[in-house]
Amino acid sequence: MTEGVGIWALLLMAALATYLWRGLGVALSTRVQAGSALFQWVNCVSYAMLAGLVARMALLPIGSLTEVPLVDRVGAMTLAFVVFFVTRRSILPGVLAGVISLIIVTSIRAG
Amino acid sequence: MTPRDVAIRACRDALRIPSLVLISGFIGFGSLAHESGLDLSLALISTVIVWSQPGQVAFAELSAAGATALAIVLAVSLANARFLPMAVSLMPLLRPGLKRKAWLYLYAQLLSVNSWAGCQRAFPQLPSESHHIYFVVFAAVCMTGGVIGTLLGYFATGALPRPVALGLVFITPVYFAMLFAGNRARPVVVALLAGAVTGPILFTVSPDWGVLATGLLAGTGAWWFTRDSA
């Protein structure tokens, strides 16, 4: 268990290690023209990373969502997508459908 | 549109769904921080200086589990590798109208998935000289939401019924999924699908390197196969 000054030093290192990517991105961006082939490639890499991260958060969560069975998470996410496309791509109804269905199923399982 | 109009619009857009998503998402982080024995001040400051929910969750969990400093910093950093391509693909859009380009290094700290995606949505309807104003206002509202969420979560630990607390944590992945599913450009759709399939597989292979490898493999593949349609 890390305590006292140690945890603050650790947080600072974690923050710097995160900023490294942000700062490097700004530095590299000066050589990238909006709309160029390089720009398109970086855009694809960003979207792929974010989609990978979201899929990971839903399918293989870390933290409290591990308490929810996989089938419930996938079911709630599927319902969210169905509502999203049925409502002609409106975000709010999709999100509400996913979250509320997860809460209901989790409550039922808890008895 | 005057700069003032752009700022008001950014504020209004951010106050809709993004700020609610951030508050609820960071309620999850705030309560995890409390359960992990972190100070409130540390939790709040981490939201401002790390400003990445997955990275902060990894930090709280690994430090509570007594992982080594190197392992924690490496895990947090690699979980946040997405900021590199996100910054590269957003900053060129913020440059017009910005007098001192050094500001971009400060703007980079405000960058998050919410502000990145919010800008991608709004920029086509805004004059390019005003992009940087929209970004700063939108991202600042988002960060404020994150700080409020952290604070609420820290004190609400245990007060919320468990299913509701879990629902709040689930908002982030569902919201991002809906936000990205609204894209219609073919390279983006292919990159999203490829990333969603590849991400969990590579995460199983390596929790540390999975995100980075997913972006490079799935993103490059998507770009390569859709080059002509862009």
Coordinates of C-alpha atoms in Angstrom, one line a residue:
Chain A
M1 CA 0.0 0.0 0.0
T2 CA 1.5 3.3 -1.1
E3 CA 0.9 6.2 1.4
G4 CA 1.6 9.8 2.2
V5 CA 4.0 11.6 -0.1
G6 CA 4.6 8.4 -2.1
I7 CA 1.1 8.4 -3.5
W8 CA 1.3 12.0 -4.6
A9 CA 4.6 11.4 -6.3
L10 CA 3.0 8.4 -8.0
L11 CA 0.0 10.5 -9.2
L12 CA 2.4 13.2 -10.6
M13 CA 4.3 10.5 -12.5
A14 CA 1.1 9.0 -13.8
A15 CA -0.1 12.5 -14.9
L16 CA 3.2 13.2 -16.7
A17 CA 3.1 9.8 -18.3
T18 CA -0.4 10.7 -19.6
Y19 CA 0.6 14.2 -20.7
L20 CA 3.5 12.7 -22.7
W21 CA 1.0 11.4 -25.2
R22 CA -1.0 14.6 -25.4
G23 CA 2.1 16.8 -25.7
L24 CA 3.7 14.5 -28.3
G25 CA 0.4 14.6 -30.2
V26 CA 0.5 18.4 -30.3
A27 CA 4.2 18.4 -31.4
L28 CA 3.5 15.9 -34.2
S29 CA 0.3 17.7 -35.3
T30 CA 2.3 20.7 -36.6
R31 CA 3.5 18.5 -39.5
V32 CA 0.0 17.2 -40.3
Q33 CA -2.3 19.1 -42.7
A34 CA -6.1 18.7 -42.1
G35 CA -7.5 16.4 -44.8
S36 CA -4.1 14.9 -45.9
A37 CA -3.6 11.1 -46.1
L38 CA -1.6 11.1 -42.9
F39 CA -4.5 13.0 -41.2
Q40 CA -7.0 10.4 -42.4
W41 CA -4.8 7.6 -41.1
V42 CA -4.4 9.1 -37.7
N43 CA -8.1 9.7 -37.5
C44 CA -8.7 6.0 -38.3
V45 CA -6.2 5.0 -35.6
S46 CA -8.0 7.3 -33.1
Y47 CA -11.5 5.8 -33.8
A48 CA -10.1 2.2 -33.7
M49 CA -8.5 2.8 -30.3
L50 CA -11.6 4.4 -28.9
A51 CA -13.9 1.7 -30.2
G52 CA -11.5 -0.9 -28.8
L53 CA -11.6 0.9 -25.5
V54 CA -15.4 1.1 -25.4
A55 CA -15.7 -2.6 -26.3
R56 CA -13.2 -3.5 -23.6
M57 CA -15.1 -1.4 -21.0
A58 CA -18.4 -3.2 -21.9
L59 CA -17.1 -6.8 -22.4
L60 CA -14.0 -7.0 -20.1
P61 CA -14.6 -4.2 -17.5
I62 CA -12.3 -3.4 -14.7
G63 CA -13.8 -2.1 -11.5
S64 CA -17.4 -2.4 -10.3
L65 CA -19.0 -3.5 -13.6
T66 CA -17.4 -6.9 -13.2
E67 CA -20.3 -7.6 -10.7
V68 CA -22.7 -7.5 -13.6
P69 CA -22.8 -10.8 -15.6
L70 CA -21.5 -10.5 -19.2
V71 CA -24.9 -11.5 -20.7
D72 CA -26.6 -8.5 -18.9
R73 CA -24.0 -6.1 -20.2
V74 CA -24.2 -7.3 -23.7
G75 CA -28.0 -7.4 -23.6
A76 CA -28.2 -3.8 -22.3
M77 CA -25.8 -2.6 -24.9
T78 CA -27.7 -4.5 -27.7
L79 CA -31.0 -2.9 -26.6
A80 CA -29.3 0.5 -26.6
F81 CA -28.2 0.0 -30.2
V82 CA -31.7 -1.2 -31.3
V83 CA -33.3 1.9 -29.7
F84 CA -30.6 4.2 -31.2
F85 CA -31.2 2.9 -34.7
V86 CA -35.0 2.7 -34.4
T87 CA -35.1 6.4 -33.2
R88 CA -33.1 7.3 -36.3
R89 CA -29.8 7.6 -34.4
S90 CA -30.9 9.7 -31.4
I91 CA -28.3 9.3 -28.7
L92 CA -30.3 10.0 -25.6
P93 CA -33.1 7.4 -26.1
G94 CA -30.3 4.8 -26.8
V95 CA -28.3 5.6 -23.7
L96 CA -31.4 5.6 -21.5
A97 CA -32.6 2.3 -22.8
G98 CA -29.2 0.7 -22.2
V99 CA -28.7 2.2 -18.7
I100 CA -32.2 1.7 -17.4
S101 CA -32.4 -1.9 -18.7
L102 CA -29.1 -2.7 -16.9
I103 CA -30.4 -1.2 -13.7
I104 CA -33.7 -3.2 -13.9
V105 CA -31.9 -6.5 -14.7
T106 CA -29.4 -5.9 -11.9
S107 CA -32.2 -5.1 -9.4
I108 CA -34.1 -8.3 -10.4
R109 CA -31.0 -10.4 -10.0
A110 CA -30.3 -8.9 -6.6
G111 CA -33.8 -10.0 -5.6
Chain B
M1 CA -21.1 33.8 -35.9
T2 CA -19.3 35.9 -33.3
P3 CA -16.8 34.4 -30.9
R4 CA -19.5 34.9 -28.2
D5 CA -22.1 33.0 -30.2
V6 CA -19.6 30.1 -30.6
A7 CA -18.8 30.1 -26.9
I8 CA -22.5 30.0 -26.0
R9 CA -23.2 27.2 -28.4
A10 CA -20.2 25.2 -27.0
C11 CA -21.4 25.7 -23.5
R12 CA -25.0 24.7 -24.4
D13 CA -23.8 21.6 -26.4
A14 CA -21.6 20.5 -23.5
L15 CA -24.3 21.0 -20.9
R16 CA -26.6 18.6 -22.6
I17 CA -25.6 14.9 -22.6
P18 CA -21.7 15.2 -22.2
S19 CA -21.8 16.9 -18.8
L20 CA -24.3 14.4 -17.5
V21 CA -22.2 11.5 -18.8
L22 CA -19.1 12.9 -17.2
I23 CA -20.7 13.6 -13.9
S24 CA -22.1 10.0 -13.7
G25 CA -18.9 8.5 -15.1
F26 CA -16.8 10.3 -12.5
I27 CA -19.2 9.4 -9.7
G28 CA -18.0 5.9 -10.5
F29 CA -14.3 7.0 -10.2
G30 CA -15.0 9.1 -7.0
S31 CA -16.5 6.2 -5.2
L32 CA -13.8 3.8 -6.4
A33 CA -11.2 6.4 -5.1
H34 CA -12.9 6.4 -1.7
E35 CA -13.1 2.6 -1.5
S36 CA -9.4 2.4 -2.5
G37 CA -8.5 4.7 0.4
L38 CA -7.3 7.7 -1.6
D39 CA -7.7 11.2 -0.2
L40 CA -10.5 13.4 -1.6
S41 CA -7.9 16.0 -2.6
L42 CA -5.9 13.4 -4.5
A43 CA -9.0 12.1 -6.3
L44 CA -10.0 15.7 -7.3
I45 CA -6.5 16.7 -8.5
S46 CA -6.1 13.4 -10.4
T47 CA -9.3 14.3 -12.4
V48 CA -7.7 17.6 -13.4
I49 CA -4.1 16.5 -14.0
V50 CA -4.7 13.0 -15.4
W51 CA -8.1 13.7 -16.9
S52 CA -8.8 10.2 -18.2
Q53 CA -11.3 7.9 -16.6
P54 CA -9.8 4.6 -17.7
G55 CA -6.3 5.8 -16.6
Q56 CA -7.6 7.1 -13.2
V57 CA -9.5 3.9 -12.6
A58 CA -6.3 1.9 -13.3
F59 CA -4.4 4.2 -10.9
A60 CA -6.9 3.7 -8.0
E61 CA -7.2 0.0 -8.5
L62 CA -3.5 -0.7 -8.9
S63 CA -2.3 1.5 -6.0
A64 CA -4.9 -0.1 -3.7
A65 CA -3.7 -3.5 -4.8
G66 CA -0.1 -2.5 -3.9
A67 CA 1.3 -2.7 -7.4
T68 CA 4.8 -1.4 -8.0
A69 CA 5.3 2.3 -9.0
L70 CA 6.6 1.3 -12.4
A71 CA 3.7 -1.1 -13.1
I72 CA 1.2 1.6 -12.2
V73 CA 2.8 4.4 -14.3
L74 CA 3.2 2.1 -17.2
A75 CA -0.4 0.8 -17.0
V76 CA -1.8 4.4 -16.7
S77 CA 0.3 5.7 -19.5
L78 CA -0.5 2.9 -22.0
A79 CA -4.2 3.1 -21.1
N80 CA -4.0 6.7 -22.3
A81 CA -2.1 6.2 -25.5
R82 CA -5.2 7.3 -27.4
F83 CA -4.4 10.9 -26.6
L84 CA -1.6 10.9 -29.1
P85 CA -3.7 10.2 -32.3
M86 CA -6.6 12.2 -30.8
A87 CA -4.3 15.2 -30.4
V88 CA -2.8 14.8 -33.8
S89 CA -6.2 14.6 -35.5
L90 CA -7.8 17.5 -33.5
M91 CA -5.0 20.1 -33.2
P92 CA -4.8 20.9 -36.9
L93 CA -8.5 21.8 -36.8
L94 CA -7.9 24.2 -33.9
R95 CA -4.9 26.1 -35.4
P96 CA -6.9 28.5 -37.7
G97 CA -7.6 31.7 -35.8
L98 CA -5.3 30.8 -32.9
K99 CA -2.6 33.5 -32.6
R100 CA -0.1 31.7 -30.3
K101 CA 0.2 28.1 -31.2
A102 CA 1.8 27.3 -27.9
W103 CA -1.7 27.4 -26.4
L104 CA -2.3 24.1 -28.0
Y105 CA 0.0 22.5 -25.4
L106 CA -2.4 23.7 -22.7
Y107 CA -5.4 22.8 -24.7
A108 CA -4.1 19.2 -25.0
Q109 CA -4.6 18.8 -21.2
L110 CA -8.3 19.6 -21.6
L111 CA -8.7 17.0 -24.4
S112 CA -11.0 14.0 -23.6
V113 CA -13.1 11.6 -25.7
N114 CA -16.1 13.8 -25.0
S115 CA -14.6 17.0 -26.3
W116 CA -12.9 15.3 -29.2
A117 CA -16.1 13.7 -30.4
G118 CA -18.1 16.8 -29.6
C119 CA -15.8 18.9 -31.8
Q120 CA -15.9 16.3 -34.7
R121 CA -19.7 16.7 -34.6
A122 CA -19.9 20.5 -34.4
F123 CA -16.9 21.7 -36.5
P124 CA -18.4 21.2 -39.9
Q125 CA -21.1 23.8 -39.0
L126 CA -18.7 26.4 -37.6
P127 CA -16.2 28.8 -39.2
S128 CA -12.7 27.3 -38.9
E129 CA -11.3 30.4 -37.1
S130 CA -13.7 29.8 -34.2
H131 CA -12.9 26.1 -33.7
H132 CA -10.5 26.8 -30.9
I133 CA -13.0 28.8 -29.0
Y134 CA -15.6 26.0 -29.3
F135 CA -13.1 23.4 -28.1
V136 CA -11.9 25.4 -25.0
V137 CA -15.4 26.2 -23.7
F138 CA -16.7 22.7 -24.4
A139 CA -13.7 21.0 -22.9
A140 CA -13.8 23.2 -19.8
V141 CA -17.4 22.5 -19.1
C142 CA -16.6 18.7 -19.5
M143 CA -13.7 18.9 -17.0
T144 CA -15.9 20.8 -14.5
G145 CA -18.4 18.0 -14.9
G146 CA -15.7 15.5 -14.1
V147 CA -14.6 17.3 -11.0
I148 CA -18.3 17.6 -9.7
G149 CA -18.8 13.9 -10.4
T150 CA -15.6 12.9 -8.5
L151 CA -16.8 15.0 -5.5
L152 CA -20.3 13.5 -5.6
G153 CA -19.0 10.0 -6.0
Y154 CA -16.5 10.3 -3.2
F155 CA -19.3 11.2 -0.7
A156 CA -22.1 9.1 -2.3
T157 CA -20.1 5.8 -1.8
G158 CA -22.6 3.3 -0.4
A159 CA -25.5 5.8 -0.4
L160 CA -26.7 4.8 -3.8
P161 CA -28.6 1.5 -4.4
R162 CA -26.1 -0.9 -6.0
P163 CA -27.9 -1.3 -9.3
V164 CA -28.1 2.5 -9.7
A165 CA -24.4 2.9 -9.0
L166 CA -23.6 0.2 -11.6
G167 CA -26.0 1.9 -14.1
L168 CA -24.1 5.1 -13.6
V169 CA -20.8 3.4 -14.4
F170 CA -22.4 1.8 -17.5
I171 CA -23.4 5.2 -18.9
T172 CA -19.8 5.9 -20.2
P173 CA -19.4 2.9 -22.5
V174 CA -23.0 3.1 -23.7
Y175 CA -22.8 6.8 -24.5
F176 CA -19.5 6.5 -26.4
A177 CA -20.9 3.5 -28.3
M178 CA -24.0 5.6 -29.4
L179 CA -21.8 8.7 -30.1
F180 CA -19.5 6.8 -32.4
A181 CA -22.4 4.8 -34.0
G182 CA -23.7 8.1 -35.4
N183 CA -20.7 8.2 -37.8
R184 CA -21.5 7.5 -41.5
A185 CA -18.1 8.1 -43.2
R186 CA -16.9 4.8 -44.5
P187 CA -13.3 4.8 -43.2
V188 CA -14.6 5.8 -39.7
V189 CA -17.3 3.1 -39.7
V190 CA -14.7 0.4 -40.7
A191 CA -12.2 1.7 -38.1
L192 CA -14.8 1.5 -35.4
L193 CA -16.0 -2.0 -36.3
A194 CA -12.4 -3.3 -36.6
G195 CA -11.4 -1.6 -33.3
A196 CA -14.4 -3.0 -31.4
V197 CA -13.6 -6.5 -32.5
T198 CA -9.9 -6.3 -32.1
G199 CA -9.8 -4.3 -28.8
P200 CA -11.1 -7.0 -26.4
I201 CA -9.1 -9.7 -28.0
L202 CA -5.8 -7.8 -27.8
F203 CA -6.7 -6.7 -24.2
T204 CA -6.9 -10.3 -23.3
V205 CA -3.4 -10.9 -24.8
S206 CA -1.9 -7.8 -23.0
P207 CA -3.9 -5.5 -20.8
D208 CA -1.1 -2.9 -21.0
W209 CA -0.4 -2.8 -24.8
G210 CA -3.8 -3.9 -26.0
V211 CA -5.3 -0.4 -26.6
L212 CA -2.2 0.9 -28.5
A213 CA -1.9 -2.3 -30.6
T214 CA -5.7 -2.1 -31.4
G215 CA -5.4 1.4 -32.7
L216 CA -2.4 0.7 -34.9
L217 CA -3.6 -2.6 -36.3
A218 CA -7.3 -2.0 -36.7
G219 CA -6.9 1.7 -37.6
T220 CA -4.2 1.1 -40.2
G221 CA -6.2 -1.7 -41.7
A222 CA -9.3 0.4 -41.9
W223 CA -7.5 3.3 -43.4
W224 CA -5.7 1.0 -46.0
F225 CA -8.9 -0.7 -47.2
T226 CA -10.9 2.4 -47.5
R227 CA -8.3 4.8 -49.0
D228 CA -10.2 5.3 -52.2
S229 CA -13.5 6.1 -50.6
A230 CA -12.2 8.9 -48.4

